Amino acid sequence: MKQREQVLKSLSILQSLWIDLQEAVIYEKGKAKKIELQGPAFIFTDIDIENQLSKKKFKFTIGDVFEKYMYGSSRQVALLPIQALKYSTHQEIVEKRLIRYLSWRWRTQARKGDFLKPYKISTLLEAIGQTINMRTPSRTRDRLEQAFDRLFEDGVISSWHYEKWDESIALTKGWIRLWAETTVLIEPPDTIREHYKAIERNQKMKGNDEKNTVSYENPEYLGGLGEQIRDIRKKMGLSILQTAEQLEISAAYLSNIERNVQVPSIKIQKRLLHWLEHNSF
């Protein structure tokens, strides 16, 4: 009974929470819109919490404030990995905040399927609330890279690497400022791509990419080229980033080819076909 009373007391506090945001940003039809939001955080629909100690189940819904972000065209709900919830808020706070931010970005990029857009290091640090230790900057870099490696090991991301970074820069004075401005490519796991396929597919149906409708000698074979590349690299256990390096093209370009969003040039076609011939099982 004592535990039940404690739970009910906590629920009562949640029920009385009121949120007042003078300026909030929501997205309608892909465009940012500033609005004022007021209302309860949660609404308990079937109980009087203070007078129902014997109740075993409670029904609740979100209030008007959260509703703007959960439903409709302005929804911004991300697919958050279960592993992210298990990370410690102390020892693994960098990993926890980083995957929360990436999950949200993947959701906002789902409309275009642009999951391989590079991230600036300074942007990532700001998003996770980390500042550069100017006295020993290598600690900041090491901690962030440690977080990337941990997310990779846990299967929360498929791969990561710097887009354009010369390691010799780290031997020069003031290297930390250049490092903060460099970019990193982070590949989401296949579960993320599969989950958001419907959003990307709907976007394609709304407007066909006329600029990519290029005819070549064998369009039927070319139409399955992206799928063949994807199937072979998965059998080889390669990420998009690793395969793109082998093909000497950008990871974003390869991702678009695999998803049949972009038709490769004749030169890149030959390179793709050559890669397939040497890696087919």
C-alpha positions as protocol buffer text, in pm:
chain_id: "A"
residue {
  index: 1
  type: MET
  ca { x: 0 y: 0 z: 0 }
}
residue {
  index: 2
  type: LYS
  ca { x: 286 y: 236 z: 78 }
}
residue {
  index: 3
  type: GLN
  ca { x: 440 y: 178 z: -266 }
}
residue {
  index: 4
  type: ARG
  ca { x: 101 y: 227 z: -430 }
}
residue {
  index: 5
  type: GLU
  ca { x: 59 y: 559 z: -251 }
}
residue {
  index: 6
  type: GLN
  ca { x: 403 y: 670 z: -370 }
}
residue {
  index: 7
  type: VAL
  ca { x: 317 y: 582 z: -730 }
}
residue {
  index: 8
  type: LEU
  ca { x: -16 y: 764 z: -710 }
}
residue {
  index: 9
  type: LYS
  ca { x: 153 y: 1069 z: -564 }
}
residue {
  index: 10
  type: SER
  ca { x: 398 y: 1074 z: -855 }
}
residue {
  index: 11
  type: LEU
  ca { x: 114 y: 1035 z: -1105 }
}
residue {
  index: 12
  type: SER
  ca { x: -68 y: 1321 z: -939 }
}
residue {
  index: 13
  type: ILE
  ca { x: 237 y: 1544 z: -991 }
}
residue {
  index: 14
  type: LEU
  ca { x: 257 y: 1443 z: -1356 }
}
residue {
  index: 15
  type: GLN
  ca { x: -111 y: 1515 z: -1402 }
}
residue {
  index: 16
  type: SER
  ca { x: -68 y: 1868 z: -1267 }
}
residue {
  index: 17
  type: LEU
  ca { x: 229 y: 1957 z: -1488 }
}
residue {
  index: 18
  type: TRP
  ca { x: 154 y: 2260 z: -1705 }
}
residue {
  index: 19
  type: ILE
  ca { x: 383 y: 2372 z: -1986 }
}
residue {
  index: 20
  type: ASP
  ca { x: 398 y: 2730 z: -2107 }
}
residue {
  index: 21
  type: LEU
  ca { x: 623 y: 2795 z: -2409 }
}
residue {
  index: 22
  type: GLN
  ca { x: 616 y: 3150 z: -2539 }
}
residue {
  index: 23
  type: GLU
  ca { x: 794 y: 3049 z: -2858 }
}
residue {
  index: 24
  type: ALA
  ca { x: 827 y: 2699 z: -3000 }
}
residue {
  index: 25
  type: VAL
  ca { x: 911 y: 2570 z: -3347 }
}
residue {
  index: 26
  type: ILE
  ca { x: 700 y: 2312 z: -3530 }
}
residue {
  index: 27
  type: TYR
  ca { x: 715 y: 2204 z: -3892 }
}
residue {
  index: 28
  type: GLU
  ca { x: 419 y: 2217 z: -4126 }
}
residue {
  index: 29
  type: LYS
  ca { x: 470 y: 2081 z: -4476 }
}
residue {
  index: 30
  type: GLY
  ca { x: 843 y: 2091 z: -4420 }
}
residue {
  index: 31
  type: LYS
  ca { x: 852 y: 2458 z: -4322 }
}
residue {
  index: 32
  type: ALA
  ca { x: 942 y: 2589 z: -3977 }
}
residue {
  index: 33
  type: LYS
  ca { x: 670 y: 2779 z: -3795 }
}
residue {
  index: 34
  type: LYS
  ca { x: 697 y: 2960 z: -3461 }
}
residue {
  index: 35
  type: ILE
  ca { x: 396 y: 2926 z: -3231 }
}
residue {
  index: 36
  type: GLU
  ca { x: 301 y: 2967 z: -2865 }
}
residue {
  index: 37
  type: LEU
  ca { x: 220 y: 2644 z: -2679 }
}
residue {
  index: 38
  type: GLN
  ca { x: 32 y: 2608 z: -2352 }
}
residue {
  index: 39
  type: GLY
  ca { x: -130 y: 2312 z: -2185 }
}
residue {
  index: 40
  type: PRO
  ca { x: -93 y: 2008 z: -1962 }
}
residue {
  index: 41
  type: ALA
  ca { x: 191 y: 1765 z: -2027 }
}
residue {
  index: 42
  type: PHE
  ca { x: -27 y: 1456 z: -1971 }
}
residue {
  index: 43
  type: ILE
  ca { x: -398 y: 1392 z: -1937 }
}
residue {
  index: 44
  type: PHE
  ca { x: -530 y: 1097 z: -1735 }
}
residue {
  index: 45
  type: THR
  ca { x: -857 y: 1006 z: -1901 }
}
residue {
  index: 46
  type: ASP
  ca { x: -1028 y: 753 z: -1676 }
}
residue {
  index: 47
  type: ILE
  ca { x: -930 y: 811 z: -1314 }
}
residue {
  index: 48
  type: ASP
  ca { x: -930 y: 1039 z: -1017 }
}
residue {
  index: 49
  type: ILE
  ca { x: -578 y: 960 z: -902 }
}
residue {
  index: 50
  type: GLU
  ca { x: -609 y: 1083 z: -546 }
}
residue {
  index: 51
  type: ASN
  ca { x: -920 y: 874 z: -473 }
}
residue {
  index: 52
  type: GLN
  ca { x: -844 y: 541 z: -644 }
}
residue {
  index: 53
  type: LEU
  ca { x: -578 y: 355 z: -452 }
}
residue {
  index: 54
  type: SER
  ca { x: -707 y: 15 z: -568 }
}
residue {
  index: 55
  type: LYS
  ca { x: -678 y: 95 z: -938 }
}
residue {
  index: 56
  type: LYS
  ca { x: -433 y: -137 z: -1118 }
}
residue {
  index: 57
  type: LYS
  ca { x: -436 y: 22 z: -1463 }
}
residue {
  index: 58
  type: PHE
  ca { x: -443 y: 384 z: -1574 }
}
residue {
  index: 59
  type: LYS
  ca { x: -509 y: 535 z: -1913 }
}
residue {
  index: 60
  type: PHE
  ca { x: -348 y: 859 z: -2016 }
}
residue {
  index: 61
  type: THR
  ca { x: -275 y: 1061 z: -2325 }
}
residue {
  index: 62
  type: ILE
  ca { x: -35 y: 1343 z: -2404 }
}
residue {
  index: 63
  type: GLY
  ca { x: -141 y: 1704 z: -2372 }
}
residue {
  index: 64
  type: ASP
  ca { x: -175 y: 1964 z: -2646 }
}
residue {
  index: 65
  type: VAL
  ca { x: 189 y: 2070 z: -2616 }
}
residue {
  index: 66
  type: PHE
  ca { x: 337 y: 1728 z: -2695 }
}
residue {
  index: 67
  type: GLU
  ca { x: 63 y: 1653 z: -2946 }
}
residue {
  index: 68
  type: LYS
  ca { x: 216 y: 1902 z: -3189 }
}
residue {
  index: 69
  type: TYR
  ca { x: 531 y: 1693 z: -3203 }
}
residue {
  index: 70
  type: MET
  ca { x: 374 y: 1347 z: -3198 }
}
residue {
  index: 71
  type: TYR
  ca { x: 110 y: 1355 z: -3471 }
}
residue {
  index: 72
  type: GLY
  ca { x: 37 y: 1517 z: -3805 }
}
residue {
  index: 73
  type: SER
  ca { x: 276 y: 1674 z: -4054 }
}
residue {
  index: 74
  type: SER
  ca { x: 482 y: 1839 z: -3779 }
}
residue {
  index: 75
  type: ARG
  ca { x: 560 y: 1516 z: -3593 }
}
residue {
  index: 76
  type: GLN
  ca { x: 924 y: 1480 z: -3493 }
}
residue {
  index: 77
  type: VAL
  ca { x: 921 y: 1143 z: -3321 }
}
residue {
  index: 78
  type: ALA
  ca { x: 1248 y: 955 z: -3370 }
}
residue {
  index: 79
  type: LEU
  ca { x: 1310 y: 582 z: -3369 }
}
residue {
  index: 80
  type: LEU
  ca { x: 1529 y: 564 z: -3058 }
}
residue {
  index: 81
  type: PRO
  ca { x: 1727 y: 240 z: -3009 }
}
residue {
  index: 82
  type: ILE
  ca { x: 1652 y: 49 z: -2690 }
}
residue {
  index: 83
  type: GLN
  ca { x: 2025 y: 47 z: -2621 }
}
residue {
  index: 84
  type: ALA
  ca { x: 2016 y: 426 z: -2587 }
}
residue {
  index: 85
  type: LEU
  ca { x: 1784 y: 394 z: -2290 }
}
residue {
  index: 86
  type: LYS
  ca { x: 2027 y: 159 z: -2118 }
}
residue {
  index: 87
  type: TYR
  ca { x: 2327 y: 390 z: -2133 }
}
residue {
  index: 88
  type: SER
  ca { x: 2420 y: 540 z: -1798 }
}
residue {
  index: 89
  type: THR
  ca { x: 2338 y: 908 z: -1750 }
}
residue {
  index: 90
  type: HIS
  ca { x: 2680 y: 951 z: -1587 }
}
residue {
  index: 91
  type: GLN
  ca { x: 2953 y: 728 z: -1734 }
}
residue {
  index: 92
  type: GLU
  ca { x: 2788 y: 702 z: -2077 }
}
residue {
  index: 93
  type: ILE
  ca { x: 2622 y: 1042 z: -2104 }
}
residue {
  index: 94
  type: VAL
  ca { x: 2808 y: 1125 z: -2428 }
}
residue {
  index: 95
  type: GLU
  ca { x: 2688 y: 805 z: -2596 }
}
residue {
  index: 96
  type: LYS
  ca { x: 2335 y: 859 z: -2466 }
}
residue {
  index: 97
  type: ARG
  ca { x: 2305 y: 1218 z: -2588 }
}
residue {
  index: 98
  type: LEU
  ca { x: 2479 y: 1145 z: -2916 }
}
residue {
  index: 99
  type: ILE
  ca { x: 2243 y: 866 z: -3024 }
}
residue {
  index: 100
  type: ARG
  ca { x: 1942 y: 1068 z: -2912 }
}
residue {
  index: 101
  type: TYR
  ca { x: 2055 y: 1353 z: -3137 }
}
residue {
  index: 102
  type: LEU
  ca { x: 2138 y: 1122 z: -3429 }
}
residue {
  index: 103
  type: SER
  ca { x: 1803 y: 943 z: -3399 }
}
residue {
  index: 104
  type: TRP
  ca { x: 1623 y: 1277 z: -3420 }
}
residue {
  index: 105
  type: ARG
  ca { x: 1832 y: 1384 z: -3720 }
}
residue {
  index: 106
  type: TRP
  ca { x: 1763 y: 1058 z: -3901 }
}
residue {
  index: 107
  type: ARG
  ca { x: 1393 y: 1117 z: -3849 }
}
residue {
  index: 108
  type: THR
  ca { x: 1412 y: 1470 z: -3992 }
}
residue {
  index: 109
  type: GLN
  ca { x: 1619 y: 1343 z: -4287 }
}
residue {
  index: 110
  type: ALA
  ca { x: 1379 y: 1054 z: -4360 }
}
residue {
  index: 111
  type: ARG
  ca { x: 1172 y: 1262 z: -4602 }
}
residue {
  index: 112
  type: LYS
  ca { x: 1463 y: 1282 z: -4846 }
}
residue {
  index: 113
  type: GLY
  ca { x: 1640 y: 966 z: -4735 }
}
residue {
  index: 114
  type: ASP
  ca { x: 1952 y: 1177 z: -4687 }
}
residue {
  index: 115
  type: PHE
  ca { x: 2092 y: 974 z: -4398 }
}
residue {
  index: 116
  type: LEU
  ca { x: 2456 y: 1026 z: -4493 }
}
residue {
  index: 117
  type: LYS
  ca { x: 2465 y: 1401 z: -4467 }
}
residue {
  index: 118
  type: PRO
  ca { x: 2796 y: 1490 z: -4295 }
}
residue {
  index: 119
  type: TYR
  ca { x: 2798 y: 1634 z: -3944 }
}
residue {
  index: 120
  type: LYS
  ca { x: 3035 y: 1907 z: -3834 }
}
residue {
  index: 121
  type: ILE
  ca { x: 3222 y: 1812 z: -3516 }
}
residue {
  index: 122
  type: SER
  ca { x: 3141 y: 2145 z: -3350 }
}
residue {
  index: 123
  type: THR
  ca { x: 2770 y: 2088 z: -3420 }
}
residue {
  index: 124
  type: LEU
  ca { x: 2779 y: 1744 z: -3259 }
}
residue {
  index: 125
  type: LEU
  ca { x: 2961 y: 1875 z: -2954 }
}
residue {
  index: 126
  type: GLU
  ca { x: 2707 y: 2154 z: -2912 }
}
residue {
  index: 127
  type: ALA
  ca { x: 2416 y: 1912 z: -2955 }
}
residue {
  index: 128
  type: ILE
  ca { x: 2541 y: 1685 z: -2676 }
}
residue {
  index: 129
  type: GLY
  ca { x: 2640 y: 1968 z: -2444 }
}
residue {
  index: 130
  type: GLN
  ca { x: 3015 y: 1916 z: -2461 }
}
residue {
  index: 131
  type: THR
  ca { x: 3276 y: 2191 z: -2476 }
}
residue {
  index: 132
  type: ILE
  ca { x: 3632 y: 2155 z: -2600 }
}
residue {
  index: 133
  type: ASN
  ca { x: 3891 y: 2125 z: -2326 }
}
residue {
  index: 134
  type: MET
  ca { x: 4133 y: 2388 z: -2454 }
}
residue {
  index: 135
  type: ARG
  ca { x: 4406 y: 2288 z: -2205 }
}
residue {
  index: 136
  type: THR
  ca { x: 4405 y: 1923 z: -2315 }
}
residue {
  index: 137
  type: PRO
  ca { x: 4197 y: 1917 z: -2636 }
}
residue {
  index: 138
  type: SER
  ca { x: 4300 y: 1561 z: -2716 }
}
residue {
  index: 139
  type: ARG
  ca { x: 4074 y: 1447 z: -2431 }
}
residue {
  index: 140
  type: THR
  ca { x: 3771 y: 1596 z: -2605 }
}
residue {
  index: 141
  type: ARG
  ca { x: 3857 y: 1427 z: -2931 }
}
residue {
  index: 142
  type: ASP
  ca { x: 3934 y: 1094 z: -2767 }
}
residue {
  index: 143
  type: ARG
  ca { x: 3606 y: 1097 z: -2574 }
}
residue {
  index: 144
  type: LEU
  ca { x: 3398 y: 1170 z: -2884 }
}
residue {
  index: 145
  type: GLU
  ca { x: 3573 y: 903 z: -3090 }
}
residue {
  index: 146
  type: GLN
  ca { x: 3529 y: 662 z: -2800 }
}
residue {
  index: 147
  type: ALA
  ca { x: 3155 y: 732 z: -2812 }
}
residue {
  index: 148
  type: PHE
  ca { x: 3147 y: 670 z: -3189 }
}
residue {
  index: 149
  type: ASP
  ca { x: 3326 y: 338 z: -3142 }
}
residue {
  index: 150
  type: ARG
  ca { x: 3091 y: 236 z: -2862 }
}
residue {
  index: 151
  type: LEU
  ca { x: 2782 y: 311 z: -3072 }
}
residue {
  index: 152
  type: PHE
  ca { x: 2933 y: 105 z: -3355 }
}
residue {
  index: 153
  type: GLU
  ca { x: 3014 y: -188 z: -3126 }
}
residue {
  index: 154
  type: ASP
  ca { x: 2658 y: -184 z: -2989 }
}
residue {
  index: 155
  type: GLY
  ca { x: 2510 y: -184 z: -3340 }
}
residue {
  index: 156
  type: VAL
  ca { x: 2345 y: 155 z: -3289 }
}
residue {
  index: 157
  type: ILE
  ca { x: 2531 y: 293 z: -3593 }
}
residue {
  index: 158
  type: SER
  ca { x: 2668 y: 94 z: -3887 }
}
residue {
  index: 159
  type: SER
  ca { x: 2993 y: 286 z: -3929 }
}
residue {
  index: 160
  type: TRP
  ca { x: 3161 y: 623 z: -3894 }
}
residue {
  index: 161
  type: HIS
  ca { x: 3467 y: 802 z: -4025 }
}
residue {
  index: 162
  type: TYR
  ca { x: 3597 y: 1152 z: -4089 }
}
residue {
  index: 163
  type: GLU
  ca { x: 3504 y: 1292 z: -4428 }
}
residue {
  index: 164
  type: LYS
  ca { x: 3815 y: 1503 z: -4492 }
}
residue {
  index: 165
  type: TRP
  ca { x: 4071 y: 1491 z: -4216 }
}
residue {
  index: 166
  type: ASP
  ca { x: 4446 y: 1471 z: -4246 }
}
residue {
  index: 167
  type: GLU
  ca { x: 4591 y: 1320 z: -3928 }
}
residue {
  index: 168
  type: SER
  ca { x: 4910 y: 1521 z: -3974 }
}
residue {
  index: 169
  type: ILE
  ca { x: 4705 y: 1831 z: -3881 }
}
residue {
  index: 170
  type: ALA
  ca { x: 4688 y: 1700 z: -3524 }
}
residue {
  index: 171
  type: LEU
  ca { x: 5064 y: 1755 z: -3497 }
}
residue {
  index: 172
  type: THR
  ca { x: 5037 y: 2127 z: -3568 }
}
residue {
  index: 173
  type: LYS
  ca { x: 4964 y: 2411 z: -3329 }
}
residue {
  index: 174
  type: GLY
  ca { x: 4596 y: 2507 z: -3305 }
}
residue {
  index: 175
  type: TRP
  ca { x: 4482 y: 2179 z: -3463 }
}
residue {
  index: 176
  type: ILE
  ca { x: 4175 y: 2163 z: -3239 }
}
residue {
  index: 177
  type: ARG
  ca { x: 4003 y: 2450 z: -3421 }
}
residue {
  index: 178
  type: LEU
  ca { x: 4049 y: 2277 z: -3756 }
}
residue {
  index: 179
  type: TRP
  ca { x: 3927 y: 1950 z: -3606 }
}
residue {
  index: 180
  type: ALA
  ca { x: 3613 y: 2121 z: -3473 }
}
residue {
  index: 181
  type: GLU
  ca { x: 3534 y: 2243 z: -3825 }
}
residue {
  index: 182
  type: THR
  ca { x: 3587 y: 1910 z: -3996 }
}
residue {
  index: 183
  type: THR
  ca { x: 3298 y: 1676 z: -4073 }
}
residue {
  index: 184
  type: VAL
  ca { x: 3221 y: 1314 z: -3994 }
}
residue {
  index: 185
  type: LEU
  ca { x: 3000 y: 1065 z: -4179 }
}
residue {
  index: 186
  type: ILE
  ca { x: 2782 y: 843 z: -3961 }
}
residue {
  index: 187
  type: GLU
  ca { x: 2587 y: 559 z: -4122 }
}
residue {
  index: 188
  type: PRO
  ca { x: 2261 y: 452 z: -3955 }
}
residue {
  index: 189
  type: PRO
  ca { x: 2178 y: 81 z: -3911 }
}
residue {
  index: 190
  type: ASP
  ca { x: 1957 y: -98 z: -4163 }
}
residue {
  index: 191
  type: THR
  ca { x: 1665 y: -94 z: -3917 }
}
residue {
  index: 192
  type: ILE
  ca { x: 1652 y: 284 z: -3942 }
}
residue {
  index: 193
  type: ARG
  ca { x: 1650 y: 278 z: -4322 }
}
residue {
  index: 194
  type: GLU
  ca { x: 1381 y: 11 z: -4334 }
}
residue {
  index: 195
  type: HIS
  ca { x: 1164 y: 187 z: -4076 }
}
residue {
  index: 196
  type: TYR
  ca { x: 1163 y: 517 z: -4264 }
}
residue {
  index: 197
  type: LYS
  ca { x: 1127 y: 371 z: -4615 }
}
residue {
  index: 198
  type: ALA
  ca { x: 755 y: 451 z: -4620 }
}
residue {
  index: 199
  type: ILE
  ca { x: 819 y: 822 z: -4560 }
}
residue {
  index: 200
  type: GLU
  ca { x: 1079 y: 838 z: -4835 }
}
residue {
  index: 201
  type: ARG
  ca { x: 856 y: 640 z: -5074 }
}
residue {
  index: 202
  type: ASN
  ca { x: 561 y: 873 z: -5015 }
}
residue {
  index: 203
  type: GLN
  ca { x: 781 y: 1172 z: -5087 }
}
residue {
  index: 204
  type: LYS
  ca { x: 893 y: 1019 z: -5417 }
}
residue {
  index: 205
  type: MET
  ca { x: 533 y: 961 z: -5521 }
}
residue {
  index: 206
  type: LYS
  ca { x: 445 y: 1327 z: -5461 }
}
residue {
  index: 207
  type: GLY
  ca { x: 701 y: 1449 z: -5713 }
}
residue {
  index: 208
  type: ASN
  ca { x: 908 y: 1244 z: -5956 }
}
residue {
  index: 209
  type: ASP
  ca { x: 1266 y: 1352 z: -6001 }
}
residue {
  index: 210
  type: GLU
  ca { x: 1265 y: 1463 z: -6363 }
}
residue {
  index: 211
  type: LYS
  ca { x: 1627 y: 1564 z: -6350 }
}
residue {
  index: 212
  type: ASN
  ca { x: 1723 y: 1201 z: -6285 }
}
residue {
  index: 213
  type: THR
  ca { x: 1516 y: 1043 z: -6561 }
}
residue {
  index: 214
  type: VAL
  ca { x: 1807 y: 969 z: -6792 }
}
residue {
  index: 215
  type: SER
  ca { x: 1786 y: 694 z: -7053 }
}
residue {
  index: 216
  type: TYR
  ca { x: 2079 y: 462 z: -7118 }
}
residue {
  index: 217
  type: GLU
  ca { x: 2140 y: 168 z: -7347 }
}
residue {
  index: 218
  type: ASN
  ca { x: 2015 y: -98 z: -7107 }
}
residue {
  index: 219
  type: PRO
  ca { x: 1771 y: 69 z: -6865 }
}
residue {
  index: 220
  type: GLU
  ca { x: 1626 y: -259 z: -6736 }
}
residue {
  index: 221
  type: TYR
  ca { x: 1964 y: -382 z: -6619 }
}
residue {
  index: 222
  type: LEU
  ca { x: 2059 y: -39 z: -6487 }
}
residue {
  index: 223
  type: GLY
  ca { x: 1739 y: -23 z: -6284 }
}
residue {
  index: 224
  type: GLY
  ca { x: 1859 y: -314 z: -6069 }
}
residue {
  index: 225
  type: LEU
  ca { x: 2217 y: -196 z: -6043 }
}
residue {
  index: 226
  type: GLY
  ca { x: 2166 y: -24 z: -5709 }
}
residue {
  index: 227
  type: GLU
  ca { x: 2002 y: -332 z: -5560 }
}
residue {
  index: 228
  type: GLN
  ca { x: 2286 y: -552 z: -5683 }
}
residue {
  index: 229
  type: ILE
  ca { x: 2545 y: -323 z: -5526 }
}
residue {
  index: 230
  type: ARG
  ca { x: 2357 y: -326 z: -5196 }
}
residue {
  index: 231
  type: ASP
  ca { x: 2312 y: -705 z: -5194 }
}
residue {
  index: 232
  type: ILE
  ca { x: 2677 y: -775 z: -5269 }
}
residue {
  index: 233
  type: ARG
  ca { x: 2817 y: -529 z: -5014 }
}
residue {
  index: 234
  type: LYS
  ca { x: 2588 y: -675 z: -4744 }
}
residue {
  index: 235
  type: LYS
  ca { x: 2706 y: -1028 z: -4826 }
}
residue {
  index: 236
  type: MET
  ca { x: 3063 y: -900 z: -4793 }
}
residue {
  index: 237
  type: GLY
  ca { x: 2979 y: -731 z: -4464 }
}
residue {
  index: 238
  type: LEU
  ca { x: 3068 y: -385 z: -4594 }
}
residue {
  index: 239
  type: SER
  ca { x: 2907 y: -59 z: -4491 }
}
residue {
  index: 240
  type: ILE
  ca { x: 2808 y: 208 z: -4743 }
}
residue {
  index: 241
  type: LEU
  ca { x: 3104 y: 416 z: -4630 }
}
residue {
  index: 242
  type: GLN
  ca { x: 3352 y: 131 z: -4686 }
}
residue {
  index: 243
  type: THR
  ca { x: 3206 y: 47 z: -5028 }
}
residue {
  index: 244
  type: ALA
  ca { x: 3205 y: 413 z: -5132 }
}
residue {
  index: 245
  type: GLU
  ca { x: 3576 y: 434 z: -5050 }
}
residue {
  index: 246
  type: GLN
  ca { x: 3645 y: 133 z: -5272 }
}
residue {
  index: 247
  type: LEU
  ca { x: 3445 y: 290 z: -5555 }
}
residue {
  index: 248
  type: GLU
  ca { x: 3604 y: 632 z: -5496 }
}
residue {
  index: 249
  type: ILE
  ca { x: 3269 y: 810 z: -5476 }
}
residue {
  index: 250
  type: SER
  ca { x: 3089 y: 981 z: -5189 }
}
residue {
  index: 251
  type: ALA
  ca { x: 2882 y: 772 z: -4949 }
}
residue {
  index: 252
  type: ALA
  ca { x: 2579 y: 992 z: -5009 }
}
residue {
  index: 253
  type: TYR
  ca { x: 2610 y: 939 z: -5386 }
}
residue {
  index: 254
  type: LEU
  ca { x: 2629 y: 560 z: -5341 }
}
residue {
  index: 255
  type: SER
  ca { x: 2331 y: 566 z: -5106 }
}
residue {
  index: 256
  type: ASN
  ca { x: 2125 y: 749 z: -5369 }
}
residue {
  index: 257
  type: ILE
  ca { x: 2227 y: 493 z: -5634 }
}
residue {
  index: 258
  type: GLU
  ca { x: 2130 y: 200 z: -5410 }
}
residue {
  index: 259
  type: ARG
  ca { x: 1789 y: 354 z: -5350 }
}
residue {
  index: 260
  type: ASN
  ca { x: 1740 y: 434 z: -5720 }
}
residue {
  index: 261
  type: VAL
  ca { x: 1714 y: 803 z: -5636 }
}
residue {
  index: 262
  type: GLN
  ca { x: 2002 y: 901 z: -5860 }
}
residue {
  index: 263
  type: VAL
  ca { x: 2116 y: 760 z: -6195 }
}
residue {
  index: 264
  type: PRO
  ca { x: 2496 y: 729 z: -6208 }
}
residue {
  index: 265
  type: SER
  ca { x: 2696 y: 877 z: -6493 }
}
residue {
  index: 266
  type: ILE
  ca { x: 2840 y: 652 z: -6764 }
}
residue {
  index: 267
  type: LYS
  ca { x: 3182 y: 676 z: -6599 }
}
residue {
  index: 268
  type: ILE
  ca { x: 3048 y: 571 z: -6258 }
}
residue {
  index: 269
  type: GLN
  ca { x: 2834 y: 298 z: -6417 }
}
residue {
  index: 270
  type: LYS
  ca { x: 3145 y: 134 z: -6559 }
}
residue {
  index: 271
  type: ARG
  ca { x: 3313 y: 158 z: -6220 }
}
residue {
  index: 272
  type: LEU
  ca { x: 3011 y: -2 z: -6048 }
}
residue {
  index: 273
  type: LEU
  ca { x: 2990 y: -284 z: -6301 }
}
residue {
  index: 274
  type: HIS
  ca { x: 3363 y: -350 z: -6268 }
}
residue {
  index: 275
  type: TRP
  ca { x: 3321 y: -368 z: -5888 }
}
residue {
  index: 276
  type: LEU
  ca { x: 3031 y: -612 z: -5926 }
}
residue {
  index: 277
  type: GLU
  ca { x: 3227 y: -839 z: -6159 }
}
residue {
  index: 278
  type: HIS
  ca { x: 3514 y: -868 z: -5913 }
}
residue {
  index: 279
  type: ASN
  ca { x: 3298 y: -918 z: -5604 }
}
residue {
  index: 280
  type: SER
  ca { x: 3009 y: -1134 z: -5725 }
}
residue {
  index: 281
  type: PHE
  ca { x: 2984 y: -1470 z: -5551 }
}
